[in-house]
mmCIF file of C-alpha atoms in Angstrom:
data_model
loop_
_atom_site.group_PDB
_atom_site.id
_atom_site.type_symbol
_atom_site.label_atom_id
_atom_site.label_comp_id
_atom_site.label_asym_id
_atom_site.label_seq_id
_atom_site.Cartn_x
_atom_site.Cartn_y
_atom_site.Cartn_z
ATOM 1 C CA MET A 283 -0.515 0.178 -0.157
ATOM 2 C CA SER A 284 1.633 3.273 -1.306
ATOM 3 C CA PRO A 285 1.703 6.305 1.242
ATOM 4 C CA SER A 286 -0.904 8.820 0.651
ATOM 5 C CA ARG A 287 -0.509 12.684 0.924
ATOM 6 C CA LEU A 288 -1.862 14.824 4.035
ATOM 7 C CA GLY A 289 -2.026 17.842 5.001
ATOM 8 C CA PRO A 290 -3.142 21.574 3.022
ATOM 9 C CA GLU A 291 -0.111 22.673 0.062
ATOM 10 C CA GLY A 292 2.282 24.762 0.967
ATOM 11 C CA GLN A 293 2.752 22.595 4.181
ATOM 12 C CA PRO A 294 5.225 20.118 5.229
ATOM 13 C CA GLN A 295 4.578 16.878 3.255
ATOM 14 C CA VAL A 296 2.656 14.184 6.231
ATOM 15 C CA LEU A 297 2.931 11.115 4.264
ATOM 16 C CA ASP A 298 0.328 8.460 5.646
ATOM 17 C CA ILE A 299 2.177 5.181 6.565
ATOM 18 C CA ARG A 300 -0.327 3.200 8.158
ATOM 19 C CA GLN A 301 -0.920 -0.325 6.491
ATOM 20 C CA GLY A 302 -4.570 0.078 6.298
ATOM 21 C CA HIS A 303 -6.488 2.230 9.609
ATOM 22 C CA SER A 304 -6.494 -1.760 11.388
ATOM 23 C CA SER A 305 -3.288 -1.792 11.266
ATOM 24 C CA PHE A 306 -3.492 -2.063 15.063
ATOM 25 C CA SER A 307 -6.354 -2.859 16.975
ATOM 26 C CA LEU A 308 -6.048 -1.353 19.996
ATOM 27 C CA GLY A 309 -9.557 -2.438 21.146
ATOM 28 C CA GLU A 310 -8.304 -5.988 20.465
ATOM 29 C CA GLU A 311 -5.094 -5.321 22.902
ATOM 30 C CA ILE A 312 -7.294 -3.266 25.121
ATOM 31 C CA LEU A 313 -9.609 -6.692 25.917
ATOM 32 C CA ASN A 314 -7.194 -8.835 25.960
ATOM 33 C CA GLY A 315 -4.476 -6.565 28.143
ATOM 34 C CA MET A 316 -7.785 -6.141 30.839
ATOM 35 C CA ARG A 317 -8.302 -10.241 30.165
ATOM 36 C CA CYS A 318 -5.486 -11.058 31.552
ATOM 37 C CA GLN A 319 -3.151 -11.241 35.046
ATOM 38 C CA PRO A 320 -1.814 -8.774 35.577
ATOM 39 C CA ARG A 321 -3.615 -6.857 33.968
ATOM 40 C CA SER A 322 -1.945 -3.649 31.617
ATOM 41 C CA LEU A 323 -3.293 -1.439 28.601
ATOM 42 C CA PRO A 324 -1.651 -0.520 25.559
ATOM 43 C CA SER A 325 1.518 2.108 26.097
ATOM 44 C CA LEU A 326 -0.179 4.004 22.996
ATOM 45 C CA LEU A 327 -3.184 5.427 25.317
ATOM 46 C CA LEU A 328 -0.914 7.514 26.431
ATOM 47 C CA TRP A 329 0.196 9.476 23.628
ATOM 48 C CA ASP A 330 -3.332 10.604 21.249
ATOM 49 C CA ASP A 331 -3.337 14.736 21.295
ATOM 50 C CA ARG A 332 -4.187 15.225 25.019
ATOM 51 C CA GLY A 333 -1.429 12.317 25.960
ATOM 52 C CA LEU A 334 1.148 14.570 24.614
ATOM 53 C CA GLU A 335 -0.119 18.474 25.995
ATOM 54 C CA HIS A 336 0.241 16.241 29.089
ATOM 55 C CA PHE A 337 3.139 15.277 28.649
ATOM 56 C CA ASP A 338 4.726 17.959 27.597
ATOM 57 C CA ARG A 339 3.618 20.114 31.040
ATOM 58 C CA LEU A 340 5.102 17.031 33.168
ATOM 59 C CA SER A 341 8.639 17.504 31.422
ATOM 60 C CA GLN A 342 9.213 21.224 32.178
ATOM 61 C CA ARG A 343 9.057 20.468 36.079
ATOM 62 C CA PRO A 344 12.261 21.577 37.966
ATOM 63 C CA ALA A 345 12.612 18.303 38.842
ATOM 64 C CA TYR A 346 12.102 16.673 35.361
ATOM 65 C CA TYR A 347 16.155 15.768 34.615
ATOM 66 C CA PRO A 348 15.325 13.934 31.299
ATOM 67 C CA PHE A 349 14.210 16.824 29.870
ATOM 68 C CA HIS A 350 16.121 19.316 30.571
ATOM 69 C CA GLY A 351 19.044 16.494 30.348
ATOM 70 C CA ASP A 352 18.493 16.165 26.691
ATOM 71 C CA ILE A 353 18.687 20.096 26.290
ATOM 72 C CA GLU A 354 22.018 20.290 27.780
ATOM 73 C CA ILE A 355 23.287 17.555 25.777
ATOM 74 C CA LEU A 356 22.252 18.770 22.748
ATOM 75 C CA CYS A 357 23.472 22.736 23.568
ATOM 76 C CA LYS A 358 26.735 21.475 24.503
ATOM 77 C CA TYR A 359 27.715 18.935 21.848
ATOM 78 C CA ALA A 360 25.227 19.138 18.796
ATOM 79 C CA PRO A 361 28.416 19.875 16.676
ATOM 80 C CA SER A 362 29.604 16.281 17.521
ATOM 81 C CA ILE A 363 26.255 14.896 17.232
ATOM 82 C CA CYS A 364 26.005 16.442 13.780
ATOM 83 C CA SER A 365 29.759 15.125 12.769
ATOM 84 C CA ALA A 366 28.581 12.012 13.512
ATOM 85 C CA LEU A 367 25.230 12.374 10.875
ATOM 86 C CA PRO A 368 26.321 11.410 7.365
ATOM 87 C CA ALA A 369 25.507 14.029 4.774
ATOM 88 C CA ASN A 370 23.355 13.534 1.734
ATOM 89 C CA GLY A 371 21.612 10.358 4.701
ATOM 90 C CA ILE A 372 18.055 10.611 5.915
ATOM 91 C CA LEU A 373 17.740 11.418 9.595
ATOM 92 C CA LEU A 374 13.694 9.573 10.841
ATOM 93 C CA GLU A 375 12.972 11.351 14.384
ATOM 94 C CA LEU A 376 11.051 8.554 16.102
ATOM 95 C CA GLY A 377 7.809 10.881 17.661
ATOM 96 C CA CYS A 378 8.113 14.606 16.914
ATOM 97 C CA GLY A 379 6.826 15.580 20.588
ATOM 98 C CA SER A 380 9.443 18.130 20.983
ATOM 99 C CA ILE A 381 10.217 20.667 18.636
ATOM 100 C CA ARG A 382 13.018 22.314 21.083
ATOM 101 C CA LYS A 383 14.762 19.695 20.472
ATOM 102 C CA THR A 384 14.856 18.834 16.478
ATOM 103 C CA LYS A 385 15.464 22.735 15.977
ATOM 104 C CA LEU A 386 18.831 22.530 18.263
ATOM 105 C CA LEU A 387 20.158 19.593 16.019
ATOM 106 C CA LEU A 388 19.029 20.878 12.610
ATOM 107 C CA SER A 389 20.303 24.126 13.922
ATOM 108 C CA GLY A 390 23.496 22.103 13.955
ATOM 109 C CA LEU A 391 23.281 20.176 10.561
ATOM 110 C CA ARG A 392 21.989 23.585 9.180
ATOM 111 C CA LYS A 393 25.504 25.089 10.518
ATOM 112 C CA GLN A 394 27.699 22.552 9.428
ATOM 113 C CA ASN A 395 25.903 22.756 5.253
ATOM 114 C CA LYS A 396 25.233 19.412 5.806
ATOM 115 C CA PRO A 397 22.237 18.025 3.318
ATOM 116 C CA ILE A 398 20.145 15.931 4.950
ATOM 117 C CA HIS A 399 16.091 14.666 4.770
ATOM 118 C CA TYR A 400 14.830 15.119 7.859
ATOM 119 C CA PHE A 401 11.523 12.409 8.186
ATOM 120 C CA ALA A 402 9.723 13.220 11.595
ATOM 121 C CA LEU A 403 7.304 9.742 12.766
ATOM 122 C CA ASP A 404 4.010 10.145 15.091
ATOM 123 C CA VAL A 405 0.818 8.535 15.494
ATOM 124 C CA SER A 406 -1.076 12.249 15.597
ATOM 125 C CA ARG A 407 -1.479 13.705 12.681
ATOM 126 C CA GLU A 408 -2.430 16.775 14.789
ATOM 127 C CA SER A 409 1.308 16.963 16.435
ATOM 128 C CA LEU A 410 3.095 16.400 13.038
ATOM 129 C CA GLU A 411 1.280 19.603 11.104
ATOM 130 C CA THR A 412 1.898 21.257 14.183
ATOM 131 C CA ASN A 413 5.458 20.384 14.735
ATOM 132 C CA LEU A 414 6.605 20.101 11.316
ATOM 133 C CA GLY A 415 5.054 23.665 9.851
ATOM 134 C CA GLN A 416 7.110 25.207 12.883
ATOM 135 C CA ILE A 417 10.264 23.759 11.922
ATOM 136 C CA SER A 418 9.817 24.091 8.510
ATOM 137 C CA SER A 419 9.002 28.031 8.780
ATOM 138 C CA GLU A 420 12.241 28.032 11.339
ATOM 139 C CA PHE A 421 13.926 25.878 8.313
ATOM 140 C CA GLU A 422 12.880 27.957 5.011
ATOM 141 C CA ASP A 423 15.571 29.494 4.218
ATOM 142 C CA CYS A 424 17.749 26.353 4.035
ATOM 143 C CA HIS A 425 17.215 24.725 1.200
ATOM 144 C CA LEU A 426 19.861 21.448 2.499
ATOM 145 C CA ILE A 427 17.161 20.471 4.517
ATOM 146 C CA THR A 428 14.292 18.850 3.752
ATOM 147 C CA ILE A 429 11.630 18.008 5.557
ATOM 148 C CA THR A 430 8.439 15.373 5.999
ATOM 149 C CA GLY A 431 6.378 13.861 8.287
ATOM 150 C CA LEU A 432 5.340 9.807 8.515
ATOM 151 C CA LEU A 433 1.593 9.317 10.090
ATOM 152 C CA GLY A 434 1.668 5.582 11.700
ATOM 153 C CA THR A 435 3.726 3.173 14.602
ATOM 154 C CA TYR A 436 6.339 2.044 14.399
ATOM 155 C CA ASP A 437 5.598 -1.619 12.669
ATOM 156 C CA ASP A 438 3.593 0.955 10.312
ATOM 157 C CA CYS A 439 7.484 3.098 10.049
ATOM 158 C CA ILE A 440 9.637 -0.492 9.428
ATOM 159 C CA THR A 441 7.527 -1.985 6.461
ATOM 160 C CA TRP A 442 7.641 1.756 5.062
ATOM 161 C CA LEU A 443 11.503 1.996 5.471
ATOM 162 C CA SER A 444 11.713 -1.849 3.947
ATOM 163 C CA GLY A 445 9.601 -0.417 0.970
ATOM 164 C CA LEU A 446 11.556 2.403 0.527
ATOM 165 C CA LYS A 447 13.845 2.783 -3.153
ATOM 166 C CA ARG A 448 17.087 4.065 -2.594
ATOM 167 C CA ALA A 449 17.345 7.302 -4.097
ATOM 168 C CA GLN A 450 21.010 8.432 -5.518
ATOM 169 C CA GLU A 451 21.325 11.221 -3.023
ATOM 170 C CA ASN A 452 20.167 9.055 0.319
ATOM 171 C CA ILE A 453 22.746 6.317 0.948
ATOM 172 C CA SER A 454 22.067 6.248 4.865
ATOM 173 C CA VAL A 455 19.640 6.555 7.427
ATOM 174 C CA THR A 456 20.264 7.688 10.788
ATOM 175 C CA ILE A 457 17.347 6.507 12.906
ATOM 176 C CA MET A 458 16.925 9.055 15.968
ATOM 177 C CA SER A 459 15.097 9.094 19.239
ATOM 178 C CA LEU A 460 15.618 12.222 21.633
ATOM 179 C CA GLY A 461 13.227 11.165 24.569
ATOM 180 C CA ASN A 462 13.240 7.702 26.959
ATOM 181 C CA SER A 463 10.679 6.055 24.395
ATOM 182 C CA PHE A 464 13.767 3.545 24.017
ATOM 183 C CA ALA A 465 13.238 2.248 27.173
ATOM 184 C CA ASN A 466 10.104 2.479 27.304
ATOM 185 C CA MET A 467 10.477 -1.778 25.922
ATOM 186 C CA LYS A 468 11.747 -4.572 27.616
ATOM 187 C CA LYS A 469 15.637 -5.028 27.265
ATOM 188 C CA GLN A 470 14.941 -7.961 25.189
ATOM 189 C CA GLU A 471 12.303 -6.327 22.841
ATOM 190 C CA ALA A 472 14.808 -3.445 22.376
ATOM 191 C CA SER A 473 17.416 -5.359 21.237
ATOM 192 C CA LEU A 474 14.709 -6.792 18.913
ATOM 193 C CA PHE A 475 13.538 -3.178 17.764
ATOM 194 C CA LEU A 476 17.307 -2.691 16.635
ATOM 195 C CA GLU A 477 17.340 -5.100 14.636
ATOM 196 C CA ARG A 478 13.934 -5.134 13.032
ATOM 197 C CA PHE A 479 15.033 -1.631 12.034
ATOM 198 C CA HIS A 480 18.828 -2.219 10.370
ATOM 199 C CA ILE A 481 16.643 -5.720 8.980
ATOM 200 C CA ALA A 482 14.472 -2.719 7.065
ATOM 201 C CA CYS A 483 17.559 -0.746 6.134
ATOM 202 C CA ARG A 484 19.085 -3.456 4.664
ATOM 203 C CA HIS A 485 16.086 -4.743 2.803
ATOM 204 C CA ALA A 486 15.905 -1.367 0.978
ATOM 205 C CA HIS A 487 20.072 -0.856 0.546
ATOM 206 C CA LEU A 488 20.390 1.294 3.239
ATOM 207 C CA ALA A 489 22.680 1.916 5.942
ATOM 208 C CA CYS A 490 21.517 2.004 9.398
ATOM 209 C CA HIS A 491 22.889 4.248 12.458
ATOM 210 C CA PHE A 492 20.928 5.930 15.303
ATOM 211 C CA ILE A 493 21.112 8.221 17.903
ATOM 212 C CA ILE A 494 18.890 6.998 21.140
ATOM 213 C CA SER A 495 18.734 9.247 24.604
ATOM 214 C CA THR A 496 19.091 6.871 27.519
ATOM 215 C CA ASP A 497 18.246 7.628 30.875
ATOM 216 C CA ILE A 498 21.138 6.132 33.084
ATOM 217 C CA CYS A 499 20.365 7.832 36.254
ATOM 218 C CA GLN A 500 21.183 5.385 39.575
ATOM 219 C CA ASN A 501 20.138 7.556 41.852
ATOM 220 C CA ASP A 502 16.506 6.294 43.101
ATOM 221 C CA ALA A 503 15.301 9.330 44.718
ATOM 222 C CA LYS A 504 16.293 11.779 42.228
ATOM 223 C CA VAL A 505 14.045 9.063 39.605
ATOM 224 C CA LEU A 506 11.233 9.138 42.216
ATOM 225 C CA ASP A 507 11.465 12.487 42.096
ATOM 226 C CA ALA A 508 11.025 13.647 38.477
ATOM 227 C CA TYR A 509 8.876 10.479 38.451
ATOM 228 C CA ASP A 510 6.160 11.716 41.041
ATOM 229 C CA VAL A 511 2.977 10.378 39.953
ATOM 230 C CA GLN A 512 1.284 12.205 42.731
ATOM 231 C CA THR A 513 1.885 15.725 40.571
ATOM 232 C CA PRO A 514 -1.162 16.784 39.252
ATOM 233 C CA GLU A 515 0.896 17.098 35.721
ATOM 234 C CA PHE A 516 1.687 13.115 35.961
ATOM 235 C CA GLN A 517 -2.002 12.104 36.879
ATOM 236 C CA GLY A 518 -3.127 14.065 34.347
ATOM 237 C CA PHE A 519 -0.588 12.391 31.901
ATOM 238 C CA LEU A 520 -1.919 8.648 33.279
ATOM 239 C CA LEU A 521 -5.586 9.245 34.145
ATOM 240 C CA ASN A 522 -5.917 10.060 29.764
ATOM 241 C CA ALA A 523 -5.087 7.216 28.860
ATOM 242 C CA LEU A 524 -8.331 5.808 30.228
ATOM 243 C CA GLU A 525 -9.767 8.574 28.220
ATOM 244 C CA SER A 526 -8.050 7.589 25.467
ATOM 245 C CA ALA A 527 -9.352 4.042 25.591
ATOM 246 C CA ASN A 528 -12.750 5.192 25.975
ATOM 247 C CA LEU A 529 -12.391 6.238 22.370
ATOM 248 C CA ALA A 530 -10.356 3.820 20.388
ATOM 249 C CA LEU A 531 -13.260 1.043 22.088
ATOM 250 C CA ASP A 532 -16.085 4.463 20.899
ATOM 251 C CA TYR A 533 -17.440 2.612 24.200
ATOM 252 C CA GLN A 534 -17.181 4.862 27.643
ATOM 253 C CA ALA A 535 -15.362 1.564 29.321
ATOM 254 C CA PHE A 536 -13.535 3.590 31.900
ATOM 255 C CA ASN A 537 -14.254 6.460 34.410
ATOM 256 C CA PRO A 538 -11.443 8.382 35.407
ATOM 257 C CA ALA A 539 -12.776 9.070 38.764
ATOM 258 C CA ASP A 540 -12.579 5.741 39.924
ATOM 259 C CA TRP A 541 -8.692 5.204 39.745
ATOM 260 C CA THR A 542 -5.729 6.815 41.004
ATOM 261 C CA THR A 543 -2.085 6.705 40.134
ATOM 262 C CA SER A 544 0.762 4.647 41.482
ATOM 263 C CA ALA A 545 4.651 3.446 40.391
ATOM 264 C CA ARG A 546 7.138 1.468 41.287
ATOM 265 C CA LEU A 547 10.972 0.539 40.833
ATOM 266 C CA ASP A 548 13.000 -2.786 40.359
ATOM 267 C CA SER A 549 16.134 -1.210 41.245
ATOM 268 C CA CYS A 550 17.652 -4.531 39.940
ATOM 269 C CA GLU A 551 16.122 -4.330 36.751
ATOM 270 C CA ARG A 552 16.583 -0.551 36.806
ATOM 271 C CA ALA A 553 12.748 -0.419 35.996
ATOM 272 C CA LEU A 554 10.176 1.940 36.778
ATOM 273 C CA ASP A 555 6.853 0.842 36.113
ATOM 274 C CA PHE A 556 3.496 3.163 36.439
ATOM 275 C CA TYR A 557 -0.362 2.048 36.733
ATOM 276 C CA VAL A 558 -3.664 2.786 37.055
ATOM 277 C CA THR A 559 -4.808 1.644 40.274
ATOM 278 C CA ALA A 560 -8.704 0.842 41.281
ATOM 279 C CA LYS A 561 -9.852 3.033 44.239
ATOM 280 C CA HIS A 562 -12.905 0.250 44.347
ATOM 281 C CA ASP A 563 -14.116 -2.532 43.523
ATOM 282 C CA LEU A 564 -15.132 -2.181 39.855
ATOM 283 C CA LEU A 565 -16.789 -3.735 36.608
ATOM 284 C CA VAL A 566 -15.334 -2.785 33.746
ATOM 285 C CA THR A 567 -17.768 -3.686 30.636
ATOM 286 C CA LEU A 568 -15.878 -3.826 28.069
ATOM 287 C CA PRO A 569 -17.632 -4.678 23.579
ATOM 288 C CA VAL A 570 -16.364 -7.216 21.811
ATOM 289 C CA SER A 571 -18.755 -6.769 19.165
ATOM 290 C CA CYS A 572 -21.376 -4.204 17.839
ATOM 291 C CA ASN A 573 -23.747 -6.370 20.284
ATOM 292 C CA GLU A 574 -21.692 -8.405 22.928
ATOM 293 C CA ARG A 575 -19.726 -7.195 25.493
ATOM 294 C CA GLU A 576 -17.837 -8.465 28.244
ATOM 295 C CA THR A 577 -17.350 -7.499 31.912
ATOM 296 C CA ILE A 578 -14.330 -7.533 34.035
ATOM 297 C CA ALA A 579 -14.215 -7.389 37.993
ATOM 298 C CA VAL A 580 -11.472 -5.133 39.065
ATOM 299 C CA ARG A 581 -10.698 -5.178 43.195
ATOM 300 C CA LYS A 582 -10.011 -2.753 44.729
ATOM 301 C CA GLU A 583 -6.199 -1.617 44.458
ATOM 302 C CA GLU A 584 -5.761 -3.815 41.722
ATOM 303 C CA ARG A 585 -3.649 -2.198 39.083
ATOM 304 C CA VAL A 586 -3.496 -1.750 35.400
ATOM 305 C CA HIS A 587 0.184 -1.615 33.888
ATOM 306 C CA LEU A 588 0.570 1.290 31.667
ATOM 307 C CA VAL A 589 4.222 1.730 30.712
ATOM 308 C CA THR A 590 7.499 0.779 31.925
ATOM 309 C CA SER A 591 10.878 3.892 31.767
ATOM 310 C CA GLY A 592 13.828 2.517 32.174
ATOM 311 C CA LYS A 593 17.075 3.562 33.565
ATOM 312 C CA TRP A 594 19.467 1.774 31.905
ATOM 313 C CA SER A 595 23.316 1.747 32.753
ATOM 314 C CA LYS A 596 25.443 2.472 29.521
ATOM 315 C CA GLU A 597 26.836 -1.124 30.336
ATOM 316 C CA ALA A 598 23.440 -2.653 29.901
ATOM 317 C CA MET A 599 22.804 -0.448 26.830
ATOM 318 C CA GLY A 600 26.024 -1.894 25.539
ATOM 319 C CA SER A 601 24.276 -5.329 26.189
ATOM 320 C CA ILE A 602 21.375 -4.309 24.651
ATOM 321 C CA CYS A 603 23.263 -3.850 21.445
ATOM 322 C CA GLU A 604 25.263 -6.551 21.440
ATOM 323 C CA GLN A 605 22.355 -9.470 21.267
ATOM 324 C CA ALA A 606 21.391 -7.000 17.848
ATOM 325 C CA ARG A 607 24.669 -7.160 16.066
ATOM 326 C CA PHE A 608 25.336 -3.403 17.218
ATOM 327 C CA GLN A 609 27.762 -1.674 19.287
ATOM 328 C CA ILE A 610 28.173 1.627 20.827
ATOM 329 C CA GLN A 611 30.372 4.663 18.927
ATOM 330 C CA GLN A 612 30.206 7.725 21.373
ATOM 331 C CA THR A 613 28.478 8.486 23.823
ATOM 332 C CA TRP A 614 27.155 11.637 24.938
ATOM 333 C CA LYS A 615 26.617 12.801 28.971
ATOM 334 C CA ASP A 616 25.216 16.233 30.673
ATOM 335 C CA ASN A 617 27.178 17.008 33.557
ATOM 336 C CA ALA A 618 25.194 15.416 36.377
ATOM 337 C CA GLY A 619 25.874 12.041 34.661
ATOM 338 C CA ASP A 620 22.251 11.349 34.701
ATOM 339 C CA TYR A 621 21.028 11.739 30.813
ATOM 340 C CA CYS A 622 22.937 9.976 27.229
ATOM 341 C CA LYS A 623 22.499 10.175 24.183
ATOM 342 C CA HIS A 624 24.616 6.839 22.367
ATOM 343 C CA SER A 625 25.200 7.154 18.944
ATOM 344 C CA ILE A 626 25.144 2.955 17.345
ATOM 345 C CA GLU A 627 26.081 1.316 14.427
ATOM 346 C CA PRO A 628 26.111 -2.093 13.158
ATOM 347 C CA PHE A 629 29.262 -4.474 14.346
ATOM 348 C CA SER A 630 29.821 -4.807 10.436
ATOM 349 C CA GLN A 631 30.113 -0.977 9.799
ATOM 350 C CA SER A 632 31.868 0.065 12.599
ATOM 351 C CA CYS A 633 34.944 -2.390 11.451
ATOM 352 C CA ALA A 634 34.770 -0.957 8.239
ATOM 353 C CA LYS A 635 35.088 2.429 9.276
ATOM 354 C CA TRP A 636 37.674 1.661 11.578
ATOM 355 C CA LEU A 637 39.361 -0.151 9.051
ATOM 356 C CA ILE A 638 39.880 3.262 6.614
ATOM 357 C CA ASN A 639 39.754 5.605 10.110
ATOM 358 C CA SER A 640 43.166 3.720 10.741
ATOM 359 C CA ARG A 641 46.189 4.208 9.240
ATOM 360 C CA LEU A 642 47.919 1.382 8.130
ATOM 361 C CA ARG A 643 51.776 1.082 7.885
ATOM 362 C CA HIS A 644 53.239 -2.536 6.168
ATOM 363 C CA VAL A 645 57.018 -3.088 7.661
ATOM 364 C CA SER A 646 58.741 -5.723 5.848
ATOM 365 C CA THR A 647 60.318 -8.298 7.934
ATOM 366 C CA GLY A 648 63.275 -10.885 7.120
ATOM 367 C CA THR A 649 61.492 -13.660 6.177
ATOM 368 C CA GLY A 650 59.821 -12.041 3.655
ATOM 369 C CA SER A 651 55.909 -11.613 5.212
ATOM 370 C CA TRP A 652 54.491 -8.223 6.835
ATOM 371 C CA THR A 653 52.992 -6.815 9.703
ATOM 372 C CA VAL A 654 50.274 -4.059 9.791
ATOM 373 C CA LYS A 655 51.140 -1.904 12.575
ATOM 374 C CA ILE A 656 47.952 0.272 13.351
ATOM 375 C CA THR A 657 48.565 3.866 14.289
#
């Protein structure tokens, strides 16, 4: 299915890459998650337009170090990060929630006169059109930067990328995650995520490279202060997932007033899990079909999992990459050492660069054989 163009003329092009409007069934995922033990709801419910607004507000809190660390790294190391991006390549951002971060990086590319085609992937059409409109106006005088939006999920993006016909000028793809969303997955899922995008790039005959932000904070008190689910900003963000579920189901299954928010930090796995928790015994009625309903009993204080946020050390991240046959090439950290960005490449690609960039000097021996010295 070829992508269709969305949005008005004169604005950045937005391609609808969804594999049909039923490429994922949120309703089915909601039903299955509520049937299971422990119960869960799809994390995608957090990221509708209202959810993005809630998240933008909570990220501005002084205690929320991931956002401020991300900005600090981009302000301090943008020239170095931009130098790691190949010219005439594709820069694919997974989610376009924070324009401020994207502008810092694109400004660095403009200063280096580096041609690039910037693609922003998001599940929200409104967010794409609004944010890309602002970015486009900021860089309308820069003809080296092309801006395009992609409407769809990660799975849709992988399908789109694998079918991309390589233009002569686009020989590489840098896949970029500026927030900590990469660590919303389990470690094994994160490895598979890298591998799936790498396979898609190979199908399109494109070199593959990642710039991934990760929260590496090992201070439990600082983490819990940053992710305080009792603040109005976090409560609004998490409880909005219930409203989003009602929209996905086209049915009033959840009343946010019946729920509160909670979190649990797993110090061993370095992961923070977020939940909505029932205030009292509930009967949640969910639509199974047009004419059929299923009622699920939820006990008082029973938790429904929404999302996980990993706090992975560089060693843990290295292990995740290694399982996917990638390795970390470079790391940029904030001053506190709580947040970082990794430049990640496949093993084979890294070895090729190492051979090219190393200075090789052959030295003759008395036996006529050759020794190679790396200098």
